[in-house]
PDB file of C-alpha atoms in Angstrom:
ATOM      1  CA  MET A   1      42.034   0.015 -15.450  1.00 51.00           C
ATOM      2  CA  THR A   2      44.605  -0.370 -18.337  1.00 52.00           C
ATOM      3  CA  GLN A   3      44.515   2.300 -21.288  1.00 53.00           C
ATOM      4  CA  ASP A   4      43.042  -0.610 -23.808  1.00 52.00           C
ATOM      5  CA  ASN A   5      40.221  -0.606 -20.956  1.00 49.00           C
ATOM      6  CA  ARG A   6      39.604   2.788 -20.580  1.00 50.00           C
ATOM      7  CA  THR A   7      39.372   3.325 -24.172  1.00 48.00           C
ATOM      8  CA  ALA A   8      36.792   0.169 -24.777  1.00 48.00           C
ATOM      9  CA  PHE A   9      35.179   2.030 -21.746  1.00 46.00           C
ATOM     10  CA  GLU A  10      34.858   5.722 -23.573  1.00 48.00           C
ATOM     11  CA  GLU A  11      33.505   4.239 -26.839  1.00 49.00           C
ATOM     12  CA  ARG A  12      30.373   3.094 -25.086  1.00 44.00           C
ATOM     13  CA  PRO A  13      29.555   5.395 -22.091  1.00 44.00           C
ATOM     14  CA  ASN A  14      26.354   4.582 -22.323  1.00 39.00           C
ATOM     15  CA  VAL A  15      25.778   0.933 -22.368  1.00 40.00           C
ATOM     16  CA  THR A  16      24.338  -1.032 -19.430  1.00 42.00           C
ATOM     17  CA  TYR A  17      24.969  -4.866 -19.260  1.00 43.00           C
ATOM     18  CA  GLU A  18      22.432  -6.687 -18.151  1.00 47.00           C
ATOM     19  CA  ASP A  19      23.931  -9.413 -15.793  1.00 47.00           C
ATOM     20  CA  ASN A  20      22.021 -12.793 -15.665  1.00 49.00           C
ATOM     21  CA  ASP A  21      22.458 -13.351 -11.872  1.00 47.00           C
ATOM     22  CA  SER A  22      20.802 -10.477 -10.899  1.00 44.00           C
ATOM     23  CA  GLU A  23      18.328  -9.954  -8.095  1.00 46.00           C
ATOM     24  CA  ASP A  24      15.732  -8.912 -10.804  1.00 46.00           C
ATOM     25  CA  PHE A  25      16.390 -11.946 -12.934  1.00 40.00           C
ATOM     26  CA  HIS A  26      16.047 -14.329  -9.841  1.00 42.00           C
ATOM     27  CA  THR A  27      12.748 -12.477  -8.759  1.00 44.00           C
ATOM     28  CA  GLN A  28      11.411 -12.999 -12.439  1.00 46.00           C
ATOM     29  CA  ASN A  29      11.956 -16.659 -12.618  1.00 47.00           C
ATOM     30  CA  PHE A  30      11.219 -16.913  -8.706  1.00 48.00           C
ATOM     31  CA  PHE A  31       7.343 -15.290  -8.729  1.00 50.00           C
ATOM     32  CA  SER A  32       6.816 -17.011 -13.073  1.00 60.00           C
ATOM     33  CA  HIS A  33       5.468 -20.065 -10.963  1.00 81.00           C
ATOM     34  CA  CYS A  34       2.826 -18.955  -8.546  1.00 86.00           C
ATOM     35  CA  HIS A  35       1.408 -21.858  -6.626  1.00 90.00           C
ATOM     36  CA  GLU A  36      -1.876 -20.838  -5.395  1.00 91.00           C
ATOM     37  CA  LYS A  37      -3.033 -24.519  -3.854  1.00 92.00           C
ATOM     38  CA  MET A  38       0.024 -24.281  -1.501  1.00 93.00           C
ATOM     39  CA  LEU A  39      -0.615 -20.293  -0.958  1.00 92.00           C
ATOM     40  CA  LYS A  40      -4.204 -21.499   0.131  1.00 93.00           C
ATOM     41  CA  ASP A  41      -3.031 -23.789   2.900  1.00 93.00           C
ATOM     42  CA  TYR A  42      -0.701 -21.401   4.001  1.00 92.00           C
ATOM     43  CA  GLY A  43      -3.820 -18.542   4.007  1.00 93.00           C
ATOM     44  CA  ARG A  44      -5.974 -21.563   5.795  1.00 94.00           C
ATOM     45  CA  ASN A  45      -2.962 -21.605   8.796  1.00 95.00           C
ATOM     46  CA  CYS A  46      -2.297 -17.801   8.702  1.00 94.00           C
ATOM     47  CA  SER A  47      -6.258 -17.185   9.404  1.00 94.00           C
ATOM     48  CA  GLN A  48      -6.617 -20.255  11.770  1.00 95.00           C
ATOM     49  CA  ASN A  49      -3.909 -18.807  14.050  1.00 94.00           C
ATOM     50  CA  PHE A  50      -5.273 -15.387  14.043  1.00 95.00           C
ATOM     51  CA  SER A  51      -8.699 -17.173  14.612  1.00 94.00           C
ATOM     52  CA  GLU A  52      -7.433 -18.693  17.940  1.00 95.00           C
ATOM     53  CA  ILE A  53      -5.742 -15.210  19.199  1.00 94.00           C
ATOM     54  CA  MET A  54      -8.852 -13.460  18.293  1.00 93.00           C
ATOM     55  CA  SER A  55     -10.821 -16.124  20.352  1.00 93.00           C
ATOM     56  CA  GLU A  56      -8.193 -15.615  23.486  1.00 93.00           C
ATOM     57  CA  LEU A  57      -8.837 -11.794  23.100  1.00 90.00           C
ATOM     58  CA  GLY A  58     -12.523 -12.199  23.344  1.00 89.00           C
ATOM     59  CA  GLU A  59     -15.331 -10.568  21.272  1.00 89.00           C
ATOM     60  CA  GLU A  60     -15.621  -7.151  23.330  1.00 90.00           C
ATOM     61  CA  ASN A  61     -11.960  -6.756  22.780  1.00 89.00           C
ATOM     62  CA  TRP A  62     -12.148  -6.854  18.654  1.00 91.00           C
ATOM     63  CA  CYS A  63     -12.553  -3.302  18.054  1.00 89.00           C
ATOM     64  CA  ASN A  64      -9.893  -2.456  20.470  1.00 89.00           C
ATOM     65  CA  MET A  65      -7.212  -1.408  17.845  1.00 87.00           C
ATOM     66  CA  GLU A  66      -3.990  -1.827  20.451  1.00 91.00           C
ATOM     67  CA  MET A  67      -4.822  -5.198  21.493  1.00 90.00           C
ATOM     68  CA  VAL A  68      -5.248  -6.188  17.935  1.00 92.00           C
ATOM     69  CA  ILE A  69      -2.874  -4.731  15.787  1.00 92.00           C
ATOM     70  CA  ARG A  70      -0.234  -6.907  16.366  1.00 94.00           C
ATOM     71  CA  HIS A  71      -2.034 -10.022  15.637  1.00 94.00           C
ATOM     72  CA  TYR A  72      -3.339  -8.535  12.747  1.00 94.00           C
ATOM     73  CA  ASN A  73      -0.096  -7.398  11.248  1.00 94.00           C
ATOM     74  CA  SER A  74       1.310 -11.208  12.253  1.00 94.00           C
ATOM     75  CA  LEU A  75      -1.509 -12.049  10.068  1.00 94.00           C
ATOM     76  CA  THR A  76      -0.363 -10.000   7.237  1.00 94.00           C
ATOM     77  CA  VAL A  77       3.512 -10.836   7.685  1.00 94.00           C
ATOM     78  CA  CYS A  78       2.145 -14.626   7.889  1.00 94.00           C
ATOM     79  CA  MET A  79       0.704 -14.084   4.385  1.00 94.00           C
ATOM     80  CA  GLU A  80       3.405 -12.101   2.788  1.00 94.00           C
ATOM     81  CA  SER A  81       5.611 -15.323   3.728  1.00 93.00           C
ATOM     82  CA  GLY A  82       3.411 -17.950   2.893  1.00 93.00           C
ATOM     83  CA  SER A  83       3.213 -15.506  -1.025  1.00 92.00           C
ATOM     84  CA  ILE A  84       6.766 -16.004  -1.097  1.00 92.00           C
ATOM     85  CA  GLU A  85       7.414 -19.461   0.005  1.00 91.00           C
ATOM     86  CA  SER A  86       4.441 -20.143  -2.606  1.00 91.00           C
ATOM     87  CA  GLY A  87       6.421 -18.353  -5.559  1.00 91.00           C
ATOM     88  CA  CYS A  88       3.663 -15.764  -5.634  1.00 90.00           C
ATOM     89  CA  PHE A  89       3.730 -11.998  -5.554  1.00 90.00           C
ATOM     90  CA  TYR A  90       2.722 -10.004  -2.388  1.00 88.00           C
ATOM     91  CA  PRO A  91      -0.474  -8.817  -2.577  1.00 85.00           C
ATOM     92  CA  ASN A  92      -2.369 -11.076  -4.626  1.00 91.00           C
ATOM     93  CA  HIS A  93      -6.018 -12.531  -5.174  1.00 92.00           C
ATOM     94  CA  VAL A  94      -5.956 -15.204  -2.770  1.00 92.00           C
ATOM     95  CA  VAL A  95      -4.820 -12.892   0.263  1.00 93.00           C
ATOM     96  CA  GLU A  96      -7.067 -10.086  -0.774  1.00 94.00           C
ATOM     97  CA  GLN A  97      -9.772 -12.897  -0.609  1.00 94.00           C
ATOM     98  CA  LEU A  98      -8.229 -13.866   2.645  1.00 93.00           C
ATOM     99  CA  PHE A  99      -8.636 -11.051   3.923  1.00 93.00           C
ATOM    100  CA  VAL A 100     -12.190  -9.697   2.727  1.00 94.00           C
ATOM    101  CA  ARG A 101     -13.124 -13.024   4.506  1.00 93.00           C
ATOM    102  CA  ILE A 102     -11.480 -11.827   7.872  1.00 93.00           C
ATOM    103  CA  HIS A 103     -12.503  -8.101   7.692  1.00 92.00           C
ATOM    104  CA  PRO A 104     -16.736  -9.051   8.429  1.00 92.00           C
ATOM    105  CA  GLN A 105     -15.938 -11.517  10.529  1.00 91.00           C
ATOM    106  CA  TYR A 106     -14.417  -9.784  13.338  1.00 91.00           C
ATOM    107  CA  PHE A 107     -14.336  -6.095  12.197  1.00 89.00           C
ATOM    108  CA  SER A 108     -17.826  -5.521  11.059  1.00 86.00           C
ATOM    109  CA  LEU A 109     -19.197  -4.259  14.395  1.00 84.00           C
ATOM    110  CA  CYS A 110     -16.459  -1.968  15.195  1.00 84.00           C
ATOM    111  CA  SER A 111     -17.228   1.631  14.303  1.00 76.00           C
ATOM    112  CA  ASN A 112     -14.756   4.988  14.302  1.00 67.00           C
ATOM    113  CA  GLU A 113     -15.242   6.228  17.829  1.00 57.00           C
ATOM    114  CA  GLU A 114     -14.204   9.822  16.212  1.00 61.00           C
ATOM    115  CA  ASP A 115     -16.789   9.609  13.531  1.00 60.00           C
ATOM    116  CA  LEU A 116     -17.417  13.329  12.551  1.00 60.00           C
ATOM    117  CA  LEU A 117     -20.575  14.926  12.335  1.00 75.00           C
ATOM    118  CA  ASP A 118     -21.656  17.013   9.365  1.00 80.00           C
ATOM    119  CA  ALA A 119     -20.918  20.617   9.750  1.00 84.00           C
ATOM    120  CA  PRO A 120     -23.911  23.010  10.328  1.00 89.00           C
ATOM    121  CA  ALA A 121     -25.162  24.297   6.893  1.00 91.00           C
ATOM    122  CA  GLY A 122     -24.117  27.708   7.816  1.00 91.00           C
ATOM    123  CA  VAL A 123     -20.757  26.884   7.926  1.00 90.00           C
ATOM    124  CA  VAL A 124     -20.681  24.854   4.759  1.00 90.00           C
ATOM    125  CA  LEU A 125     -22.483  27.719   3.029  1.00 92.00           C
ATOM    126  CA  VAL A 126     -19.319  30.202   4.110  1.00 91.00           C
ATOM    127  CA  ALA A 127     -16.956  27.725   3.254  1.00 91.00           C
ATOM    128  CA  THR A 128     -18.169  27.485  -0.288  1.00 92.00           C
ATOM    129  CA  LEU A 129     -19.906  30.919  -0.911  1.00 92.00           C
ATOM    130  CA  LEU A 130     -16.501  32.989   0.133  1.00 92.00           C
ATOM    131  CA  PRO A 131     -13.501  31.345  -2.197  1.00 91.00           C
ATOM    132  CA  ILE A 132     -16.265  31.823  -4.539  1.00 92.00           C
ATOM    133  CA  LEU A 133     -16.853  35.558  -4.263  1.00 91.00           C
ATOM    134  CA  LEU A 134     -13.205  36.088  -3.514  1.00 92.00           C
ATOM    135  CA  ILE A 135     -12.085  34.902  -6.922  1.00 93.00           C
ATOM    136  CA  PRO A 136     -13.386  37.732  -9.008  1.00 91.00           C
ATOM    137  CA  PHE A 137     -12.229  40.178  -6.631  1.00 91.00           C
ATOM    138  CA  ILE A 138      -9.008  38.952  -6.608  1.00 93.00           C
ATOM    139  CA  VAL A 139      -8.755  38.628 -10.617  1.00 92.00           C
ATOM    140  CA  TYR A 140     -10.135  41.996 -11.011  1.00 92.00           C
ATOM    141  CA  ILE A 141      -7.277  43.637  -8.420  1.00 92.00           C
ATOM    142  CA  VAL A 142      -4.537  41.599 -10.894  1.00 92.00           C
ATOM    143  CA  VAL A 143      -6.069  42.918 -13.941  1.00 92.00           C
ATOM    144  CA  TRP A 144      -6.450  46.390 -12.840  1.00 91.00           C
ATOM    145  CA  LYS A 145      -2.459  46.314 -11.158  1.00 89.00           C
ATOM    146  CA  SER A 146      -1.278  45.460 -14.172  1.00 89.00           C
ATOM    147  CA  SER A 147      -3.087  47.796 -16.563  1.00 87.00           C
ATOM    148  CA  LEU A 148      -1.435  50.428 -14.391  1.00 81.00           C
ATOM    149  CA  ARG A 149       1.968  49.206 -15.251  1.00 76.00           C
ATOM    150  CA  ASP A 150       1.126  49.636 -18.827  1.00 64.00           C
TER     151      ASP A 150
END
């Protein structure tokens, strides 16, 4: 760096220059023209592939996440790629609609096997009253200790 360049740089040290070739510029222009029809076509292809795979798995395995998760991830990646190819942000309303359609179709009968039961009333009562009763006691101790210092 020459002396002239240093002097010019030191005069404006907090200046940020925007590069028109930056990634943000390309991304902004790229995503400004979302082709929803193209994305919906991608969505049909992705969901059709997912449906074929799910049919091969069999309805009895649809709730087995170990068997489904890889294919579900493939559907997600497919839709993300389709969004990028069609110049759309990801996620978007078209992708959301696709997943909203797919979930009831394949996962509506699935329940979480680890659903927790409600705690007994006694446990809830103790867990609620204990902090309520301790707070005034703790406040009293803090006030009492602070008055001893004075």
